[in-house]
PDB file of C-alpha atoms (C1' of nucleotides) in Angstrom:
ATOM      1  CA  MET R1385     162.614  47.662 220.477  1.00  0.00           C
ATOM      2  CA  LYS R1386     166.015  48.819 221.695  1.00  0.00           C
ATOM      3  CA  ILE R1387     167.589  52.185 220.994  1.00  0.00           C
ATOM      4  CA  GLY R1388     169.898  50.997 218.243  1.00  0.00           C
ATOM      5  CA  GLU R1389     167.035  49.539 216.298  1.00  0.00           C
ATOM      6  CA  LEU R1390     164.982  52.709 216.625  1.00  0.00           C
ATOM      7  CA  ALA R1391     167.973  54.738 215.542  1.00  0.00           C
ATOM      8  CA  GLU R1392     168.389  52.647 212.432  1.00  0.00           C
ATOM      9  CA  LYS R1393     164.708  52.720 211.548  1.00  0.00           C
ATOM     10  CA  THR R1394     164.419  56.477 211.904  1.00  0.00           C
ATOM     11  CA  GLY R1395     167.854  57.531 210.726  1.00  0.00           C
ATOM     12  CA  VAL R1396     168.335  59.473 213.947  1.00  0.00           C
ATOM     13  CA  SER R1397     171.505  58.872 215.951  1.00  0.00           C
ATOM     14  CA  VAL R1398     171.443  57.056 219.269  1.00  0.00           C
ATOM     15  CA  ARG R1399     172.908  60.169 220.816  1.00  0.00           C
ATOM     16  CA  SER R1400     169.990  62.258 219.593  1.00  0.00           C
ATOM     17  CA  LEU R1401     167.374  59.792 220.810  1.00  0.00           C
ATOM     18  CA  ARG R1402     168.831  59.968 224.276  1.00  0.00           C
ATOM     19  CA  TYR R1403     168.896  63.741 224.036  1.00  0.00           C
ATOM     20  CA  TYR R1404     165.238  63.895 223.012  1.00  0.00           C
ATOM     21  CA  GLU R1405     164.403  61.805 226.029  1.00  0.00           C
ATOM     22  CA  GLN R1406     166.354  64.130 228.281  1.00  0.00           C
ATOM     23  CA  GLN R1407     164.340  67.021 226.858  1.00  0.00           C
ATOM     24  CA  GLY R1408     161.119  65.224 227.674  1.00  0.00           C
ATOM     25  CA  LEU R1409     160.177  64.373 224.087  1.00  0.00           C
ATOM     26  CA  LEU R1410     160.413  60.612 224.424  1.00  0.00           C
ATOM     27  CA  THR R1411     159.706  58.410 227.433  1.00  0.00           C
ATOM     28  CA  PRO R1412     160.711  54.830 226.719  1.00  0.00           C
ATOM     29  CA  LEU R1413     160.140  52.128 229.303  1.00  0.00           C
ATOM     30  CA  ARG R1414     163.127  50.431 230.869  1.00  0.00           C
ATOM     31  CA  GLN R1415     163.951  46.772 230.784  1.00  0.00           C
ATOM     32  CA  VAL R1416     165.161  45.168 233.990  1.00  0.00           C
ATOM     33  CA  ASN R1417     168.728  45.533 232.809  1.00  0.00           C
ATOM     34  CA  GLY R1418     168.266  49.277 232.386  1.00  0.00           C
ATOM     35  CA  TYR R1419     168.038  49.220 228.598  1.00  0.00           C
ATOM     36  CA  ARG R1420     165.488  51.556 227.018  1.00  0.00           C
ATOM     37  CA  GLU R1421     162.501  49.747 225.538  1.00  0.00           C
ATOM     38  CA  TYR R1422     160.630  51.611 222.809  1.00  0.00           C
ATOM     39  CA  SER R1423     157.128  50.813 221.642  1.00  0.00           C
ATOM     40  CA  PRO R1424     156.539  50.584 217.887  1.00  0.00           C
ATOM     41  CA  LEU R1425     154.740  53.921 218.116  1.00  0.00           C
ATOM     42  CA  ALA R1426     158.027  55.584 219.044  1.00  0.00           C
ATOM     43  CA  GLU R1427     159.104  55.369 215.443  1.00  0.00           C
ATOM     44  CA  GLU R1428     156.331  57.662 214.282  1.00  0.00           C
ATOM     45  CA  GLN R1429     156.885  59.851 217.306  1.00  0.00           C
ATOM     46  CA  VAL R1430     160.519  60.376 216.406  1.00  0.00           C
ATOM     47  CA  ARG R1431     159.555  61.349 212.868  1.00  0.00           C
ATOM     48  CA  THR R1432     157.159  63.875 214.341  1.00  0.00           C
ATOM     49  CA  ILE R1433     159.909  65.311 216.507  1.00  0.00           C
ATOM     50  CA  ARG R1434     162.222  65.556 213.505  1.00  0.00           C
ATOM     51  CA  PHE R1435     159.513  67.293 211.526  1.00  0.00           C
ATOM     52  CA  TYR R1436     159.170  70.033 214.116  1.00  0.00           C
ATOM     53  CA  LEU R1437     162.905  70.364 214.616  1.00  0.00           C
ATOM     54  CA  GLU R1438     163.282  70.881 210.890  1.00  0.00           C
ATOM     55  CA  LEU R1439     160.708  73.625 211.065  1.00  0.00           C
ATOM     56  CA  GLY R1440     163.191  75.384 213.303  1.00  0.00           C
ATOM     57  CA  LEU R1441     161.403  74.811 216.601  1.00  0.00           C
ATOM     58  CA  SER R1442     163.485  74.058 219.678  1.00  0.00           C
ATOM     59  CA  THR R1443     163.111  70.885 221.712  1.00  0.00           C
ATOM     60  CA  GLU R1444     161.706  73.020 224.497  1.00  0.00           C
ATOM     61  CA  GLN R1445     159.008  74.460 222.269  1.00  0.00           C
ATOM     62  CA  ILE R1446     158.194  71.051 220.869  1.00  0.00           C
ATOM     63  CA  ALA R1447     157.885  69.654 224.363  1.00  0.00           C
ATOM     64  CA  GLY R1448     155.132  72.181 224.968  1.00  0.00           C
ATOM     65  CA  PHE R1449     152.711  70.702 222.491  1.00  0.00           C
ATOM     66  CA  LEU R1450     154.027  67.300 221.442  1.00  0.00           C
ATOM     67  CA  HIS R1451     151.758  65.421 223.830  1.00  0.00           C
ATOM     68  CA  CYS R1452     148.813  67.161 222.207  1.00  0.00           C
ATOM     69  CA  VAL R1453     149.660  66.661 218.544  1.00  0.00           C
ATOM     70  CA  LEU R1454     150.372  63.017 219.158  1.00  0.00           C
ATOM     71  CA  LYS R1455     146.774  62.516 220.231  1.00  0.00           C
ATOM     72  CA  ASN R1456     144.896  65.090 218.187  1.00  0.00           C
ATOM     73  CA  LYS R1457     145.132  66.827 214.867  1.00  0.00           C
ATOM     74  CA  GLU R1458     147.520  69.761 214.949  1.00  0.00           C
ATOM     75  CA  ALA R1459     144.638  72.195 214.463  1.00  0.00           C
ATOM     76  CA  PHE R1460     143.238  71.351 217.889  1.00  0.00           C
ATOM     77  CA  CYS R1461     146.408  72.206 219.743  1.00  0.00           C
ATOM     78  CA  GLU R1462     146.141  75.834 220.751  1.00  0.00           C
ATOM     79  CA  GLU R1463     149.859  76.304 221.275  1.00  0.00           C
ATOM     80  CA  VAL R1464     150.871  75.438 217.755  1.00  0.00           C
ATOM     81  CA  LEU R1465     149.483  78.285 215.674  1.00  0.00           C
ATOM     82  CA  PRO R1466     150.982  81.156 217.702  1.00  0.00           C
ATOM     83  CA  LEU R1467     154.270  79.308 217.738  1.00  0.00           C
ATOM     84  CA  TYR R1468     154.205  78.932 213.972  1.00  0.00           C
ATOM     85  CA  ARG R1469     153.395  82.585 213.567  1.00  0.00           C
ATOM     86  CA  SER R1470     156.186  83.838 215.793  1.00  0.00           C
ATOM     87  CA  LYS R1471     158.600  81.444 214.155  1.00  0.00           C
ATOM     88  CA  LEU R1472     157.520  82.795 210.800  1.00  0.00           C
ATOM     89  CA  GLU R1473     158.288  86.339 211.892  1.00  0.00           C
ATOM     90  CA  GLU R1474     161.640  85.194 213.182  1.00  0.00           C
ATOM     91  CA  ILE R1475     162.462  83.544 209.875  1.00  0.00           C
ATOM     92  CA  ASP R1476     161.386  86.621 207.968  1.00  0.00           C
ATOM     93  CA  GLU R1477     163.664  88.747 210.104  1.00  0.00           C
ATOM     94  CA  GLN R1478     166.575  86.440 209.442  1.00  0.00           C
ATOM     95  CA  ILE R1479     165.882  86.491 205.733  1.00  0.00           C
ATOM     96  CA  ARG R1480     165.809  90.266 205.852  1.00  0.00           C
ATOM     97  CA  LEU R1481     169.171  90.398 207.563  1.00  0.00           C
ATOM     98  CA  LEU R1482     170.719  87.938 205.166  1.00  0.00           C
ATOM     99  CA  THR R1483     169.282  89.782 202.196  1.00  0.00           C
ATOM    100  CA  ASN R1484     170.859  93.005 203.394  1.00  0.00           C
ATOM    101  CA  ILE R1485     174.221  91.341 203.782  1.00  0.00           C
ATOM    102  CA  ARG R1486     173.800  89.764 200.394  1.00  0.00           C
ATOM    103  CA  ARG R1487     173.185  93.131 198.805  1.00  0.00           C
ATOM    104  CA  ASN R1488     176.244  94.620 200.483  1.00  0.00           C
ATOM    105  CA  LEU R1489     178.371  91.729 199.306  1.00  0.00           C
ATOM    106  CA  GLU R1490     177.205  92.152 195.744  1.00  0.00           C
ATOM    107  CA  ASP R1491     177.914  95.861 195.916  1.00  0.00           C
ATOM    108  CA  ARG R1492     181.434  95.216 197.134  1.00  0.00           C
ATOM    109  CA  ILE R1493     182.041  92.596 194.467  1.00  0.00           C
ATOM    110  CA  ALA R1494     180.733  94.853 191.735  1.00  0.00           C
ATOM    111  CA  SER R1495     182.846  97.769 192.831  1.00  0.00           C
ATOM    112  CA  ILE R1496     185.972  95.666 193.042  1.00  0.00           C
ATOM    113  CA  LEU R1497     185.426  94.387 189.538  1.00  0.00           C
ATOM    114  CA  LEU R1498     184.781  97.891 188.279  1.00  0.00           C
ATOM    115  CA  GLU R1499     187.863  99.246 189.917  1.00  0.00           C
ATOM    116  CA  ARG R1500     190.026  96.419 188.738  1.00  0.00           C
ATOM    117  CA  ASP R1501     188.945  95.916 185.125  1.00  0.00           C
ATOM    118  CA  PRO R1502     186.667  98.763 184.171  1.00  0.00           C
ATOM    119  CA  GLY R1503     184.082  97.648 181.628  1.00  0.00           C
ATOM    120  CA  GLU R1504     185.316  94.075 181.385  1.00  0.00           C
ATOM    121  CA  GLU R1505     182.388  92.520 183.198  1.00  0.00           C
ATOM    122  CA  ALA R1506     179.943  94.240 180.882  1.00  0.00           C
ATOM    123  CA  LEU R1507     180.668  91.770 178.097  1.00  0.00           C
ATOM    124  CA  PRO R1508     177.855  89.482 176.927  1.00  0.00           C
TER     125      PRO R1508
ATOM    126  CA  MET B 457     194.223 107.063 223.416  1.00  0.00           C
ATOM    127  CA  LYS B 458     193.184 104.473 225.986  1.00  0.00           C
ATOM    128  CA  ILE B 459     190.776 101.614 225.404  1.00  0.00           C
ATOM    129  CA  GLY B 460     187.786 103.236 227.065  1.00  0.00           C
ATOM    130  CA  GLU B 461     188.079 106.274 224.866  1.00  0.00           C
ATOM    131  CA  LEU B 462     188.337 104.191 221.722  1.00  0.00           C
ATOM    132  CA  ALA B 463     185.340 102.163 222.826  1.00  0.00           C
ATOM    133  CA  GLU B 464     183.277 105.280 223.286  1.00  0.00           C
ATOM    134  CA  LYS B 465     184.337 106.808 219.987  1.00  0.00           C
ATOM    135  CA  THR B 466     183.577 103.698 217.987  1.00  0.00           C
ATOM    136  CA  GLY B 467     180.602 102.368 219.907  1.00  0.00           C
ATOM    137  CA  VAL B 468     182.377  99.032 220.279  1.00  0.00           C
ATOM    138  CA  SER B 469     182.645  97.540 223.754  1.00  0.00           C
ATOM    139  CA  VAL B 470     185.947  97.354 225.588  1.00  0.00           C
ATOM    140  CA  ARG B 471     185.494  93.607 225.680  1.00  0.00           C
ATOM    141  CA  SER B 472     185.263  93.435 221.904  1.00  0.00           C
ATOM    142  CA  LEU B 473     188.304  95.633 221.366  1.00  0.00           C
ATOM    143  CA  ARG B 474     190.357  93.309 223.500  1.00  0.00           C
ATOM    144  CA  TYR B 475     188.939  90.347 221.600  1.00  0.00           C
ATOM    145  CA  TYR B 476     189.857  91.875 218.239  1.00  0.00           C
ATOM    146  CA  GLU B 477     193.372  92.302 219.501  1.00  0.00           C
ATOM    147  CA  GLN B 478     193.505  88.694 220.607  1.00  0.00           C
ATOM    148  CA  GLN B 479     192.432  87.697 217.099  1.00  0.00           C
ATOM    149  CA  GLY B 480     195.232  89.743 215.619  1.00  0.00           C
ATOM    150  CA  LEU B 481     193.068  92.517 214.193  1.00  0.00           C
ATOM    151  CA  LEU B 482     194.401  95.306 216.375  1.00  0.00           C
ATOM    152  CA  THR B 483     197.895  95.804 217.789  1.00  0.00           C
ATOM    153  CA  PRO B 484     197.938  98.735 220.178  1.00  0.00           C
ATOM    154  CA  LEU B 485     201.168  99.818 221.816  1.00  0.00           C
ATOM    155  CA  ARG B 486     201.532  99.469 225.556  1.00  0.00           C
ATOM    156  CA  GLN B 487     202.240 102.212 228.008  1.00  0.00           C
ATOM    157  CA  VAL B 488     204.763 101.507 230.727  1.00  0.00           C
ATOM    158  CA  ASN B 489     201.954 100.700 233.120  1.00  0.00           C
ATOM    159  CA  GLY B 490     200.624  98.038 230.743  1.00  0.00           C
ATOM    160  CA  TYR B 491     197.682 100.072 229.475  1.00  0.00           C
ATOM    161  CA  ARG B 492     196.898  99.754 225.771  1.00  0.00           C
ATOM    162  CA  GLU B 493     197.722 102.881 223.796  1.00  0.00           C
ATOM    163  CA  TYR B 494     195.824 103.323 220.530  1.00  0.00           C
ATOM    164  CA  SER B 495     196.839 105.644 217.733  1.00  0.00           C
ATOM    165  CA  PRO B 496     194.158 107.888 216.266  1.00  0.00           C
ATOM    166  CA  LEU B 497     194.169 105.637 213.190  1.00  0.00           C
ATOM    167  CA  ALA B 498     192.791 102.822 215.323  1.00  0.00           C
ATOM    168  CA  GLU B 499     189.405 104.458 215.224  1.00  0.00           C
ATOM    169  CA  GLU B 500     189.098 104.043 211.494  1.00  0.00           C
ATOM    170  CA  GLN B 501     190.599 100.593 211.765  1.00  0.00           C
ATOM    171  CA  VAL B 502     187.903  99.492 214.193  1.00  0.00           C
ATOM    172  CA  ARG B 503     185.214 100.767 211.867  1.00  0.00           C
ATOM    173  CA  THR B 504     186.789  98.736 209.085  1.00  0.00           C
ATOM    174  CA  ILE B 505     186.744  95.653 211.263  1.00  0.00           C
ATOM    175  CA  ARG B 506     183.096  96.220 212.123  1.00  0.00           C
ATOM    176  CA  PHE B 507     182.280  96.651 208.465  1.00  0.00           C
ATOM    177  CA  TYR B 508     183.675  93.243 207.591  1.00  0.00           C
ATOM    178  CA  LEU B 509     182.151  91.570 210.615  1.00  0.00           C
ATOM    179  CA  GLU B 510     178.788  92.888 209.565  1.00  0.00           C
ATOM    180  CA  LEU B 511     179.333  91.371 206.145  1.00  0.00           C
ATOM    181  CA  GLY B 512     179.360  88.061 207.967  1.00  0.00           C
ATOM    182  CA  LEU B 513     183.091  87.439 207.787  1.00  0.00           C
ATOM    183  CA  SER B 514     184.813  85.865 210.778  1.00  0.00           C
ATOM    184  CA  THR B 515     187.643  87.533 212.649  1.00  0.00           C
ATOM    185  CA  GLU B 516     189.923  84.844 211.291  1.00  0.00           C
ATOM    186  CA  GLN B 517     188.990  85.634 207.703  1.00  0.00           C
ATOM    187  CA  ILE B 518     189.314  89.341 208.313  1.00  0.00           C
ATOM    188  CA  ALA B 519     192.750  88.814 209.798  1.00  0.00           C
ATOM    189  CA  GLY B 520     193.792  87.309 206.481  1.00  0.00           C
ATOM    190  CA  PHE B 521     193.442  90.506 204.499  1.00  0.00           C
ATOM    191  CA  LEU B 522     193.017  93.380 206.949  1.00  0.00           C
ATOM    192  CA  HIS B 523     196.653  94.400 206.739  1.00  0.00           C
ATOM    193  CA  CYS B 524     196.232  94.717 202.995  1.00  0.00           C
ATOM    194  CA  VAL B 525     192.989  96.683 202.843  1.00  0.00           C
ATOM    195  CA  LEU B 526     194.284  99.106 205.429  1.00  0.00           C
ATOM    196  CA  LYS B 527     197.065 100.082 203.047  1.00  0.00           C
ATOM    197  CA  ASN B 528     195.524  99.605 199.639  1.00  0.00           C
ATOM    198  CA  LYS B 529     192.176  99.762 197.971  1.00  0.00           C
ATOM    199  CA  GLU B 530     190.142  96.611 198.479  1.00  0.00           C
ATOM    200  CA  ALA B 531     190.396  95.774 194.786  1.00  0.00           C
ATOM    201  CA  PHE B 532     194.130  95.199 195.076  1.00  0.00           C
ATOM    202  CA  CYS B 533     193.814  92.606 197.821  1.00  0.00           C
ATOM    203  CA  GLU B 534     193.644  89.245 196.105  1.00  0.00           C
ATOM    204  CA  GLU B 535     192.111  87.440 199.046  1.00  0.00           C
ATOM    205  CA  VAL B 536     189.023  89.595 199.224  1.00  0.00           C
ATOM    206  CA  LEU B 537     187.117  88.763 196.071  1.00  0.00           C
ATOM    207  CA  PRO B 538     187.131  84.959 196.470  1.00  0.00           C
ATOM    208  CA  LEU B 539     186.127  85.425 200.083  1.00  0.00           C
ATOM    209  CA  TYR B 540     183.225  87.623 199.076  1.00  0.00           C
ATOM    210  CA  ARG B 541     182.137  85.119 196.485  1.00  0.00           C
ATOM    211  CA  SER B 542     182.194  82.132 198.799  1.00  0.00           C
ATOM    212  CA  LYS B 543     180.421  84.143 201.462  1.00  0.00           C
ATOM    213  CA  LEU B 544     177.801  85.047 198.910  1.00  0.00           C
ATOM    214  CA  GLU B 545     177.198  81.390 198.112  1.00  0.00           C
ATOM    215  CA  GLU B 546     176.985  80.640 201.801  1.00  0.00           C
ATOM    216  CA  ILE B 547     174.409  83.367 202.294  1.00  0.00           C
ATOM    217  CA  ASP B 548     172.416  82.152 199.327  1.00  0.00           C
ATOM    218  CA  GLU B 549     172.381  78.659 200.760  1.00  0.00           C
ATOM    219  CA  GLN B 550     171.146  79.963 204.089  1.00  0.00           C
ATOM    220  CA  ILE B 551     168.450  81.971 202.399  1.00  0.00           C
ATOM    221  CA  ARG B 552     167.399  78.869 200.488  1.00  0.00           C
ATOM    222  CA  LEU B 553     167.125  76.853 203.696  1.00  0.00           C
ATOM    223  CA  LEU B 554     165.169  79.570 205.456  1.00  0.00           C
ATOM    224  CA  THR B 555     162.887  79.995 202.487  1.00  0.00           C
ATOM    225  CA  ASN B 556     162.088  76.293 202.533  1.00  0.00           C
ATOM    226  CA  ILE B 557     161.295  76.395 206.207  1.00  0.00           C
ATOM    227  CA  ARG B 558     159.221  79.481 205.648  1.00  0.00           C
ATOM    228  CA  ARG B 559     157.169  77.730 202.983  1.00  0.00           C
ATOM    229  CA  ASN B 560     156.590  74.740 205.239  1.00  0.00           C
ATOM    230  CA  LEU B 561     155.497  76.995 208.067  1.00  0.00           C
ATOM    231  CA  GLU B 562     153.042  78.785 205.840  1.00  0.00           C
ATOM    232  CA  ASP B 563     151.671  75.482 204.622  1.00  0.00           C
ATOM    233  CA  ARG B 564     151.138  74.292 208.162  1.00  0.00           C
ATOM    234  CA  ILE B 565     149.480  77.539 209.156  1.00  0.00           C
ATOM    235  CA  ALA B 566     147.198  77.483 206.153  1.00  0.00           C
ATOM    236  CA  SER B 567     146.159  73.914 206.740  1.00  0.00           C
ATOM    237  CA  ILE B 568     145.454  74.529 210.403  1.00  0.00           C
ATOM    238  CA  LEU B 569     143.260  77.468 209.545  1.00  0.00           C
ATOM    239  CA  LEU B 570     141.461  75.473 206.902  1.00  0.00           C
ATOM    240  CA  GLU B 571     140.869  72.573 209.213  1.00  0.00           C
ATOM    241  CA  ARG B 572     139.723  74.772 212.030  1.00  0.00           C
ATOM    242  CA  ASP B 573     137.442  77.296 210.339  1.00  0.00           C
ATOM    243  CA  PRO B 574     136.916  76.219 206.764  1.00  0.00           C
ATOM    244  CA  GLY B 575     136.465  79.232 204.518  1.00  0.00           C
ATOM    245  CA  GLU B 576     136.770  81.837 207.245  1.00  0.00           C
ATOM    246  CA  GLU B 577     140.148  83.114 206.180  1.00  0.00           C
ATOM    247  CA  ALA B 578     138.912  83.680 202.655  1.00  0.00           C
ATOM    248  CA  LEU B 579     137.052  86.821 203.697  1.00  0.00           C
ATOM    249  CA  PRO B 580     138.232  90.154 202.256  1.00  0.00           C
TER     250      PRO B 580
ATOM    251  C1'  DC S 131     184.253  30.782 227.780  1.00  0.00           C
ATOM    252  C1'  DT S 132     185.129  34.562 224.833  1.00  0.00           C
ATOM    253  C1'  DA S 133     184.947  38.219 221.682  1.00  0.00           C
ATOM    254  C1'  DA S 134     182.127  41.308 219.294  1.00  0.00           C
ATOM    255  C1'  DA S 135     178.415  44.180 219.402  1.00  0.00           C
ATOM    256  C1'  DC S 136     175.186  46.674 222.186  1.00  0.00           C
ATOM    257  C1'  DC S 137     173.736  49.375 225.990  1.00  0.00           C
ATOM    258  C1'  DC S 138     174.327  52.594 230.162  1.00  0.00           C
ATOM    259  C1'  DT S 139     175.700  57.356 232.368  1.00  0.00           C
ATOM    260  C1'  DG S 140     178.359  61.428 232.480  1.00  0.00           C
ATOM    261  C1'  DA S 141     180.985  64.856 230.563  1.00  0.00           C
ATOM    262  C1'  DC S 142     183.632  67.670 227.293  1.00  0.00           C
ATOM    263  C1'  DA S 143     183.855  69.910 222.547  1.00  0.00           C
ATOM    264  C1'  DC S 144     181.859  72.628 219.031  1.00  0.00           C
ATOM    265  C1'  DC S 145     180.789  77.629 217.065  1.00  0.00           C
ATOM    266  C1'  DG S 146     182.210  82.660 217.859  1.00  0.00           C
ATOM    267  C1'  DG S 147     181.510  87.105 219.277  1.00  0.00           C
ATOM    268  C1'  DT S 148     180.075  89.232 223.478  1.00  0.00           C
ATOM    269  C1'  DG S 149     178.666  89.841 228.528  1.00  0.00           C
ATOM    270  C1'  DT S 150     180.087  89.412 233.024  1.00  0.00           C
ATOM    271  C1'  DT S 151     182.739  88.562 237.089  1.00  0.00           C
ATOM    272  C1'  DA S 152     186.861  88.163 240.059  1.00  0.00           C
ATOM    273  C1'  DG S 153     190.948  89.840 241.838  1.00  0.00           C
ATOM    274  C1'  DA S 154     194.420  93.242 241.368  1.00  0.00           C
ATOM    275  C1'  DG S 155     197.023  97.348 239.663  1.00  0.00           C
ATOM    276  C1'  DT S 156     196.867 102.585 238.278  1.00  0.00           C
ATOM    277  C1'  DC S 157     195.722 107.159 238.219  1.00  0.00           C
ATOM    278  C1'  DA S 158     193.495 111.640 238.965  1.00  0.00           C
ATOM    279  C1'  DA S 159     190.781 114.743 241.721  1.00  0.00           C
ATOM    280  C1'  DG S 160     189.641 116.230 246.270  1.00  0.00           C
TER     281       DG S 160
ATOM    282  C1'  DC M 924     195.798 109.849 251.724  1.00  0.00           C
ATOM    283  C1'  DT M 925     191.553 108.353 249.960  1.00  0.00           C
ATOM    284  C1'  DT M 926     187.951 107.400 246.880  1.00  0.00           C
ATOM    285  C1'  DG M 927     186.107 106.432 242.494  1.00  0.00           C
ATOM    286  C1'  DA M 928     186.853 105.588 237.780  1.00  0.00           C
ATOM    287  C1'  DC M 929     189.846 103.134 234.640  1.00  0.00           C
ATOM    288  C1'  DT M 930     192.725  99.370 233.246  1.00  0.00           C
ATOM    289  C1'  DC M 931     194.812  94.656 233.357  1.00  0.00           C
ATOM    290  C1'  DT M 932     194.435  89.302 232.840  1.00  0.00           C
ATOM    291  C1'  DA M 933     191.950  85.120 233.117  1.00  0.00           C
ATOM    292  C1'  DA M 934     188.017  82.478 232.908  1.00  0.00           C
ATOM    293  C1'  DC M 935     183.192  81.035 232.690  1.00  0.00           C
ATOM    294  C1'  DA M 936     178.531  81.499 230.325  1.00  0.00           C
ATOM    295  C1'  DC M 937     175.779  81.592 226.303  1.00  0.00           C
ATOM    296  C1'  DC M 938     173.133  78.851 222.375  1.00  0.00           C
ATOM    297  C1'  DG M 939     171.499  73.942 221.230  1.00  0.00           C
ATOM    298  C1'  DG M 940     171.644  69.861 218.889  1.00  0.00           C
ATOM    299  C1'  DT M 941     175.110  66.523 217.957  1.00  0.00           C
ATOM    300  C1'  DG M 942     179.719  63.946 218.003  1.00  0.00           C
ATOM    301  C1'  DT M 943     182.714  61.554 220.737  1.00  0.00           C
ATOM    302  C1'  DC M 944     185.141  59.470 224.513  1.00  0.00           C
ATOM    303  C1'  DA M 945     185.732  57.149 229.000  1.00  0.00           C
ATOM    304  C1'  DG M 946     184.663  53.503 231.907  1.00  0.00           C
ATOM    305  C1'  DG M 947     181.710  49.887 232.803  1.00  0.00           C
ATOM    306  C1'  DG M 948     177.600  46.478 232.259  1.00  0.00           C
ATOM    307  C1'  DT M 949     174.865  42.980 229.046  1.00  0.00           C
ATOM    308  C1'  DT M 950     173.853  40.067 225.503  1.00  0.00           C
ATOM    309  C1'  DT M 951     174.567  36.971 221.843  1.00  0.00           C
ATOM    310  C1'  DA M 952     176.780  34.125 218.502  1.00  0.00           C
ATOM    311  C1'  DG M 953     180.606  31.002 217.961  1.00  0.00           C
TER     312       DG M 953
END
DNA sequence: CTAAACCCTGACACCGGTGTTAGAGTCAAG
DNA sequence: CTTGACTCTAACACCGGTGTCAGGGTTTAG
């Protein structure tokens, strides 16, 4: 299958498919004319890549274990669990930061409303 | 006061002070030799800028109301409240996204642990 | 044969505040 | 006068997946 077809089947842009290849996540064969030729398995492989990208992993991190998870169950790939755990910490840190900002924003909003129309926002 | 002194007093790098100026947030005078000359008020002004940056506002957004909040109380600057509210929605959306990812990560971790050592993680 | 639709590579743009470097001018202390 | 510490402008790098364009080949249906 050619790149356009794979793009349509997976909903991933042609540009992205070429990028994944450049990052070592996909390795299509080449036809004599230079066109990329994807096996039917590539479709599932692309969905796997998308899954990990949506978990917030980088293409570089994914490249580190993709070959393994494509052959085995995730649980047998040593690299995955530590990666998940550090990503989880990272996410938690980001949530903490955002939550702090959120609190500050609410404080500012509340104090503006108070200063502007004292008592008005206390209505039911 | 020269830029290095202001940088030291505020803890903001010289690079950033020049950037704030470029974004229209600071307008120091110039000495005859071309050096920036900051008034003592600039110190407080920089802290104000930092405050808004840390709320997640962009220099462009800050530029839109900084002149007002430097003269009046925040509550009298019309632009501020809507900006706070849209920023709050933005933050909430980001927290939602991160929370989803977080849940997926935890699911993956749990299922790896289950698959690998069934029951082991259930210990006290 | 031709036009439309694909495909190829390579490269720039984006986002946005900050670090860093290069090359050059200025100033103060010794 | 000289040296070292500042200052100036201008410009690139970063981060990272994606959009988009340029310029050129290939294929396929009419």
